[in-house]
Amino acid sequence: MIPIGTYVSQIPVAIWTRISMPMAPFLNQVNPIDYTVIKTIGFSQYANDGVQHTLFVDDMRVIKGDGTSPQVSAPKGLTAKGYEKHAILKWNKNPENNVGGYQVFRSYDNGVTFHLVGTTSNKNDTVYSDYITDNTASGTKLTYGVKAINDAGQPSEMSEPAEAFLKNFSDEELLDMVQEATFRYFWEYGHPVSGMARERLGSGEIVTSGGTGFGIMGIISGIHRGLITRQEGLERILKIVNFLNNADRFHGAWPHWMNGTTGNVIPFSNYDNGGDLVETSFLIQGLLTARSFFDGENLEDSLRRKITSLWESVEWDWYTRNGSDVLYWHWSPNYEWIMNMPIRGYNECMIVYILAIASPTHPVSASLYHTGWAGGNYLNGQSFYGYPLEVGWNYGGPLFFTHYSFLGFDPRSKKDAYTNYFNNNRNTALIHHAYCIDNPYNYPGYSDSCWGLTASDDPDGYLAHAPHTSNDNGTISPTAALSSFPYTPKESMKALKYFYRNLPKTWGYYGFYDAFNQKRNWWATSYLAIDEGPILVMIENYRSALLWNLFMENPEINSALQAIGFTYDPFAIDEISSFNKHFELIPIPSQDVVYLNYLSDQPISVSVNIYNSTGQLITTMYQKLFFDQNSKAKLLDISSLKRGLHFITIEGPQLKEVLKFLKD
């Protein structure tokens, strides 16, 4: 026990005070401390004055030597960029080896008065996200400065200042902001040797196969949004593909985790040191999307050929375990099938069966989709909070079920023997939204703006959070609502705004942190590739359908869907919900003519198609039909149609609606 009072005469109340203590008293104990295995430093009250005192401790460091260190220079190259509630700072790494971190200062008066707003504790830190908790107005000017700290905790001179301005963001600007921040995780934090996505912030050499598949799609989104050039994205994905070609594989399948430098497998669990077919599927989904995107010559042609080679070398049929009627998740050269995990729905693994059936070299029979994927406890048929679920868990399960397999696979306007997955996914997200409004366990924070349960970090570790299960412990994961943008744009945007504007601790340099639990006053500071990727990709699919369109361009995919039995389904989102309608039909029922009325004033050109009740296209009435405030009603001649139920689809830029009518 070493009295702190020996080294400081008085600690002022409510003021941070730096205290320096020599290590010699700790080393000269009767039982000397082994600093290679130290886990905890304990504090106890030494004063015996009958009063309980509270001591706050932060930023503990052990400095080698006598506690002195040469002065370091002021950081250079500081830049600042303002958003609505935060600013992003970047600077050049200091050249000195004795830098211990940096201090960040903010000024509201053009640099006359600076206040310390944050510190970093790593000499390699050259970025900082400063969230402004003050009630500052749009247009507020912020002036920033940065100091380097040497190993003894002594600051340098202040850097040259940098300025940023806050401004109110539109919905589109908020989406740009979230995509830009989330993109940084894959671009700036990608493994320096392989380019692969690291498993999570701080995971070092561990890279993840599935998360890299998500990240590849995110890089394509980054090119589309102008965050990087096409050439930069091409070079990064080539680096990843070259690494994958030499990494450990097991009958063509990659492991869940690999060493990002060597490509050697890192066991995910005791027996999981071989191929992981689910992670491989998430990776292939991203690679096939890239194959469609990079459609040029030279290096782009080389990339396509390399991706095709990787795709064709996955032995999907091996993972039927000697020809059974189901695919298996794992195989290990040491333990073979000891994991014994058949891949059955409903969960996140639908894409595995689509790819296995689509394989041009090692396909499995399309019958496995029904005997394997849908061969277990697949159907549901109940309604929850008024929303029907045709397949899946009661209350939908964790929301990542609706994301991972649908980053590339476009579920719109199609159905299999069981459901229309866009509708089912949308209803699942709406059930989560309704559940958080209902809040049956009275968790703090749950509301129509704060919703979404999925697998994520939580106060006790990691858990697949889901409604009305013991796995709901009050943890909200931003990826749940934000990755649901294509299904629930209104509800997801409300959640985005609430998280960003009202919960400062949810936001950091790479966007929204993994999770938070207000009952436990717990706020994650972690980022996971498999949670970051769906945010970036699904927001892009909501805005442009880019990744959906690219993945679905692969001819093998459509052939597989036909073999499975997917058919066109005009029962889309508009058959379930009537909000945000742009068109109506009158009268209903109709005989020879029907009026298509436009309910908005914005000019628009749309195509008009009519389908029968089985989803078969009957006629394309118009390829381009123009509406504006002066031309809002069009007469459609339906005299040639047979009697019965029909569906009319109206498609235009960022719009698709399905209306039904009865022909007498």
Tab-separated table of C-alpha atoms in Angstrom, residues 130-398:
chain	number	residue	atom	x	y	z
A	130	ASP	CA	-15.640	15.811	-31.764
A	131	TYR	CA	-19.356	15.679	-30.948
A	132	ILE	CA	-20.702	19.089	-29.895
A	133	THR	CA	-22.995	18.620	-26.910
A	134	ASP	CA	-23.491	22.379	-26.456
A	135	ASN	CA	-26.703	23.841	-27.846
A	136	THR	CA	-24.973	25.363	-30.861
A	137	ALA	CA	-26.842	26.793	-33.832
A	138	SER	CA	-26.393	26.054	-37.502
A	139	GLY	CA	-23.576	28.174	-38.876
A	140	THR	CA	-21.549	28.099	-35.655
A	141	LYS	CA	-17.843	28.460	-36.353
A	142	LEU	CA	-15.489	26.119	-34.530
A	143	THR	CA	-11.737	26.623	-34.329
A	144	TYR	CA	-9.571	23.640	-33.438
A	145	GLY	CA	-6.012	23.067	-32.329
A	146	VAL	CA	-4.061	19.922	-31.462
A	147	LYS	CA	-1.065	19.338	-29.198
A	148	ALA	CA	1.182	16.279	-29.126
A	149	ILE	CA	2.002	14.756	-25.713
A	150	ASN	CA	5.368	13.201	-24.940
A	151	ASP	CA	5.862	10.067	-22.842
A	152	ALA	CA	6.041	12.168	-19.697
A	153	GLY	CA	2.648	13.728	-20.369
A	154	GLN	CA	4.075	17.100	-21.394
A	155	PRO	CA	2.254	18.841	-24.273
A	156	SER	CA	3.820	20.448	-27.314
A	157	GLU	CA	2.988	23.863	-28.654
A	158	MET	CA	-0.424	24.179	-30.316
A	159	SER	CA	-0.758	23.273	-33.982
A	160	GLU	CA	-1.838	25.795	-36.568
A	161	PRO	CA	-5.626	26.197	-36.166
A	162	ALA	CA	-8.273	24.672	-38.414
A	163	GLU	CA	-11.865	25.836	-38.804
A	164	ALA	CA	-15.154	23.983	-39.226
A	165	PHE	CA	-18.777	25.118	-39.431
A	166	LEU	CA	-21.876	23.320	-38.167
A	167	LYS	CA	-25.008	23.280	-40.323
A	168	ASN	CA	-28.445	21.713	-40.226
A	169	PHE	CA	-28.540	18.626	-42.421
A	170	SER	CA	-31.293	17.466	-44.741
A	171	ASP	CA	-32.289	13.805	-44.782
A	172	GLU	CA	-30.051	13.206	-47.800
A	173	GLU	CA	-27.103	14.895	-46.095
A	174	LEU	CA	-27.620	12.751	-42.997
A	175	LEU	CA	-27.547	9.615	-45.145
A	176	ASP	CA	-24.376	10.878	-46.848
A	177	MET	CA	-22.845	11.495	-43.422
A	178	VAL	CA	-23.634	8.016	-42.093
A	179	GLN	CA	-22.395	6.299	-45.242
A	180	GLU	CA	-19.197	8.357	-45.271
A	181	ALA	CA	-18.407	7.575	-41.632
A	182	THR	CA	-19.249	3.880	-41.900
A	183	PHE	CA	-17.206	3.588	-45.105
A	184	ARG	CA	-14.117	4.713	-43.164
A	185	TYR	CA	-14.182	1.487	-41.152
A	186	PHE	CA	-13.544	-0.624	-44.240
A	187	TRP	CA	-11.351	1.840	-46.095
A	188	GLU	CA	-9.155	3.378	-43.406
A	189	TYR	CA	-9.231	0.499	-40.910
A	190	GLY	CA	-8.914	-2.298	-43.458
A	191	HIS	CA	-5.942	-4.593	-42.814
A	192	PRO	CA	-2.811	-2.899	-44.247
A	193	VAL	CA	-1.416	-6.080	-45.842
A	194	SER	CA	-4.488	-7.917	-47.124
A	195	GLY	CA	-7.062	-5.116	-47.370
A	196	MET	CA	-9.522	-7.441	-45.613
A	197	ALA	CA	-12.009	-6.158	-43.035
A	198	ARG	CA	-10.837	-6.521	-39.469
A	199	GLU	CA	-13.241	-8.419	-37.221
A	200	ARG	CA	-13.755	-5.438	-34.911
A	201	LEU	CA	-11.997	-2.307	-33.743
A	202	GLY	CA	-8.847	-3.437	-31.942
A	203	SER	CA	-8.820	-6.991	-33.321
A	204	GLY	CA	-5.307	-6.585	-34.738
A	205	GLU	CA	-4.441	-9.355	-37.188
A	206	ILE	CA	-7.876	-11.023	-37.098
A	207	VAL	CA	-9.761	-10.459	-40.343
A	208	THR	CA	-13.222	-11.773	-41.145
A	209	SER	CA	-14.413	-13.470	-44.320
A	210	GLY	CA	-18.070	-12.486	-44.129
A	211	GLY	CA	-17.357	-8.950	-42.965
A	212	THR	CA	-14.987	-8.551	-45.903
A	213	GLY	CA	-17.786	-9.526	-48.277
A	214	PHE	CA	-19.887	-6.772	-46.739
A	215	GLY	CA	-16.931	-4.390	-46.971
A	216	ILE	CA	-16.355	-5.100	-50.675
A	217	MET	CA	-19.924	-4.017	-51.343
A	218	GLY	CA	-19.332	-0.983	-49.141
A	219	ILE	CA	-16.257	-0.027	-51.188
A	220	ILE	CA	-18.389	-0.112	-54.340
A	221	SER	CA	-20.865	2.195	-52.604
A	222	GLY	CA	-17.941	4.452	-51.688
A	223	ILE	CA	-16.947	4.699	-55.347
A	224	HIS	CA	-20.549	5.449	-56.307
A	225	ARG	CA	-20.751	8.215	-53.676
A	226	GLY	CA	-17.429	9.790	-54.692
A	227	LEU	CA	-15.617	8.932	-51.461
A	228	ILE	CA	-12.805	7.243	-53.427
A	229	THR	CA	-11.972	6.886	-57.102
A	230	ARG	CA	-12.841	3.827	-59.162
A	231	GLN	CA	-9.114	3.091	-59.521
A	232	GLU	CA	-8.566	3.227	-55.759
A	233	GLY	CA	-11.449	0.847	-55.167
A	234	LEU	CA	-10.217	-1.494	-57.896
A	235	GLU	CA	-6.741	-1.670	-56.379
A	236	ARG	CA	-8.102	-2.412	-52.897
A	237	ILE	CA	-10.385	-5.206	-54.099
A	238	LEU	CA	-7.559	-6.662	-56.217
A	239	LYS	CA	-5.426	-6.746	-53.069
A	240	ILE	CA	-8.204	-8.597	-51.232
A	241	VAL	CA	-8.729	-11.072	-54.076
A	242	ASN	CA	-5.010	-11.816	-54.375
A	243	PHE	CA	-4.871	-12.435	-50.632
A	244	LEU	CA	-7.901	-14.740	-50.750
A	245	ASN	CA	-6.333	-16.743	-53.560
A	246	ASN	CA	-3.404	-17.657	-51.297
A	247	ALA	CA	-5.215	-17.871	-47.958
A	248	ASP	CA	-6.182	-21.102	-46.200
A	249	ARG	CA	-9.182	-22.816	-47.786
A	250	PHE	CA	-10.983	-26.040	-47.034
A	251	HIS	CA	-12.627	-27.595	-50.070
A	252	GLY	CA	-12.836	-24.083	-51.446
A	253	ALA	CA	-14.402	-22.490	-48.372
A	254	TRP	CA	-12.578	-19.898	-46.308
A	255	PRO	CA	-12.524	-19.974	-42.507
A	256	HIS	CA	-14.471	-17.476	-40.410
A	257	TRP	CA	-11.276	-15.796	-39.181
A	258	MET	CA	-7.854	-15.495	-40.768
A	259	ASN	CA	-4.563	-13.798	-40.024
A	260	GLY	CA	-4.603	-10.698	-42.195
A	261	THR	CA	-0.908	-10.939	-42.966
A	262	THR	CA	-0.345	-14.671	-43.492
A	263	GLY	CA	-3.797	-15.873	-44.545
A	264	ASN	CA	-3.606	-18.699	-42.023
A	265	VAL	CA	-6.775	-19.798	-40.264
A	266	ILE	CA	-7.417	-18.432	-36.770
A	267	PRO	CA	-9.819	-20.794	-34.961
A	268	PHE	CA	-13.195	-19.213	-34.232
A	269	SER	CA	-13.793	-21.811	-31.496
A	270	ASN	CA	-12.227	-25.069	-30.297
A	271	TYR	CA	-13.272	-27.166	-33.295
A	272	ASP	CA	-13.903	-24.370	-35.784
A	273	ASN	CA	-10.541	-24.249	-37.570
A	274	GLY	CA	-11.652	-25.128	-41.090
A	275	GLY	CA	-14.105	-24.022	-43.739
A	276	ASP	CA	-17.112	-21.890	-42.821
A	277	LEU	CA	-19.681	-22.101	-45.610
A	278	VAL	CA	-21.870	-19.291	-44.266
A	279	GLU	CA	-19.007	-16.798	-43.991
A	280	THR	CA	-17.822	-17.939	-47.419
A	281	SER	CA	-21.278	-17.182	-48.835
A	282	PHE	CA	-21.264	-13.643	-47.455
A	283	LEU	CA	-17.821	-13.187	-49.023
A	284	ILE	CA	-18.871	-14.608	-52.404
A	285	GLN	CA	-21.966	-12.365	-52.378
A	286	GLY	CA	-19.633	-9.370	-52.214
A	287	LEU	CA	-17.195	-10.731	-54.791
A	288	LEU	CA	-19.915	-11.413	-57.361
A	289	THR	CA	-21.224	-7.887	-56.823
A	290	ALA	CA	-17.729	-6.558	-57.563
A	291	ARG	CA	-17.492	-8.772	-60.660
A	292	SER	CA	-20.558	-7.029	-62.085
A	293	PHE	CA	-19.427	-3.530	-61.110
A	294	PHE	CA	-15.923	-3.647	-62.593
A	295	ASP	CA	-16.940	-4.196	-66.202
A	296	GLY	CA	-13.989	-2.519	-67.919
A	297	GLU	CA	-10.811	-3.812	-69.552
A	298	ASN	CA	-7.239	-4.532	-68.405
A	299	LEU	CA	-7.100	-4.648	-64.580
A	300	GLU	CA	-10.875	-4.808	-64.314
A	301	ASP	CA	-10.952	-7.779	-66.667
A	302	SER	CA	-8.200	-9.413	-64.597
A	303	LEU	CA	-10.227	-8.848	-61.431
A	304	ARG	CA	-13.316	-10.436	-62.966
A	305	ARG	CA	-11.364	-13.521	-64.016
A	306	LYS	CA	-9.824	-13.893	-60.559
A	307	ILE	CA	-13.213	-13.568	-58.865
A	308	THR	CA	-14.681	-16.152	-61.219
A	309	SER	CA	-11.844	-18.533	-60.357
A	310	LEU	CA	-12.491	-18.117	-56.624
A	311	TRP	CA	-16.246	-18.525	-57.108
A	312	GLU	CA	-15.855	-21.679	-59.177
A	313	SER	CA	-13.445	-23.305	-56.715
A	314	VAL	CA	-15.885	-23.367	-53.774
A	315	GLU	CA	-16.982	-26.994	-53.347
A	316	TRP	CA	-20.546	-26.424	-52.233
A	317	ASP	CA	-21.425	-30.048	-52.901
A	318	TRP	CA	-18.737	-31.224	-50.447
A	319	TYR	CA	-20.619	-29.478	-47.658
A	320	THR	CA	-23.633	-31.757	-48.139
A	321	ARG	CA	-21.650	-34.225	-46.002
A	322	ASN	CA	-21.642	-37.195	-48.372
A	323	GLY	CA	-24.711	-36.193	-50.335
A	324	SER	CA	-27.294	-35.517	-47.621
A	325	ASP	CA	-30.303	-33.294	-48.282
A	326	VAL	CA	-28.947	-30.340	-46.297
A	327	LEU	CA	-25.801	-28.187	-46.351
A	328	TYR	CA	-23.469	-28.104	-43.351
A	329	TRP	CA	-21.918	-24.995	-41.859
A	330	HIS	CA	-18.412	-26.262	-40.984
A	331	TRP	CA	-15.772	-28.752	-41.999
A	332	SER	CA	-12.316	-29.099	-40.426
A	333	PRO	CA	-9.356	-31.202	-41.612
A	334	ASN	CA	-8.654	-32.021	-37.950
A	335	TYR	CA	-12.180	-32.559	-36.641
A	336	GLU	CA	-14.130	-33.118	-39.871
A	337	TRP	CA	-17.882	-32.752	-39.173
A	338	ILE	CA	-17.669	-32.625	-35.366
A	339	MET	CA	-19.373	-29.192	-35.297
A	340	ASN	CA	-22.405	-30.941	-36.845
A	341	MET	CA	-24.378	-27.786	-37.718
A	342	PRO	CA	-26.818	-28.273	-40.599
A	343	ILE	CA	-27.836	-24.972	-42.186
A	344	ARG	CA	-31.598	-24.723	-41.787
A	345	GLY	CA	-33.839	-21.681	-41.764
A	346	TYR	CA	-35.117	-19.425	-40.745
A	347	ASN	CA	-32.022	-17.329	-39.994
A	348	GLU	CA	-29.376	-15.281	-41.815
A	349	CYS	CA	-28.209	-18.084	-44.144
A	350	MET	CA	-30.587	-18.027	-47.125
A	351	ILE	CA	-27.830	-16.778	-49.455
A	352	VAL	CA	-25.867	-20.004	-48.826
A	353	TYR	CA	-28.445	-22.095	-50.651
A	354	ILE	CA	-28.921	-19.605	-53.490
A	355	LEU	CA	-25.169	-19.599	-54.180
A	356	ALA	CA	-24.766	-23.355	-53.750
A	357	ILE	CA	-27.524	-23.981	-56.303
A	358	ALA	CA	-26.099	-21.263	-58.593
A	359	SER	CA	-22.547	-22.667	-58.608
A	360	PRO	CA	-21.381	-23.403	-62.181
A	361	THR	CA	-18.862	-26.035	-61.022
A	362	HIS	CA	-19.955	-27.573	-57.700
A	363	PRO	CA	-23.729	-27.092	-57.539
A	364	VAL	CA	-26.181	-28.805	-55.257
A	365	SER	CA	-29.679	-29.777	-56.317
A	366	ALA	CA	-32.337	-27.083	-56.087
A	367	SER	CA	-34.310	-29.548	-53.990
A	368	LEU	CA	-31.942	-28.818	-51.078
A	369	TYR	CA	-33.481	-25.355	-50.815
A	370	HIS	CA	-36.680	-27.069	-49.709
A	371	THR	CA	-35.307	-30.108	-47.831
A	372	GLY	CA	-32.429	-28.212	-46.229
A	373	TRP	CA	-33.008	-24.486	-45.923
A	374	ALA	CA	-36.797	-24.676	-45.573
A	375	GLY	CA	-36.818	-28.210	-44.195
A	376	GLY	CA	-36.992	-27.388	-40.512
A	377	ASN	CA	-39.160	-25.114	-38.396
A	378	TYR	CA	-39.529	-22.639	-41.267
A	379	LEU	CA	-43.146	-21.560	-41.629
A	380	ASN	CA	-44.894	-19.262	-39.184
A	381	GLY	CA	-48.295	-17.973	-40.327
A	382	GLN	CA	-49.032	-15.810	-37.281
A	383	SER	CA	-49.392	-12.049	-36.897
A	384	PHE	CA	-47.603	-9.915	-34.306
A	385	TYR	CA	-48.691	-6.343	-33.558
A	386	GLY	CA	-50.902	-6.701	-36.644
A	387	TYR	CA	-48.090	-7.651	-39.038
A	388	PRO	CA	-48.173	-11.157	-40.556
A	389	LEU	CA	-45.059	-13.338	-40.749
A	390	GLU	CA	-45.288	-16.176	-43.219
A	391	VAL	CA	-41.860	-17.578	-42.296
A	392	GLY	CA	-39.452	-17.174	-39.407
A	393	TRP	CA	-39.468	-16.852	-35.652
A	394	ASN	CA	-42.266	-15.471	-33.537
A	395	TYR	CA	-41.791	-11.688	-33.480
A	396	GLY	CA	-39.190	-12.100	-36.246
A	397	GLY	CA	-36.027	-12.906	-34.310
A	398	PRO	CA	-32.938	-10.649	-34.441
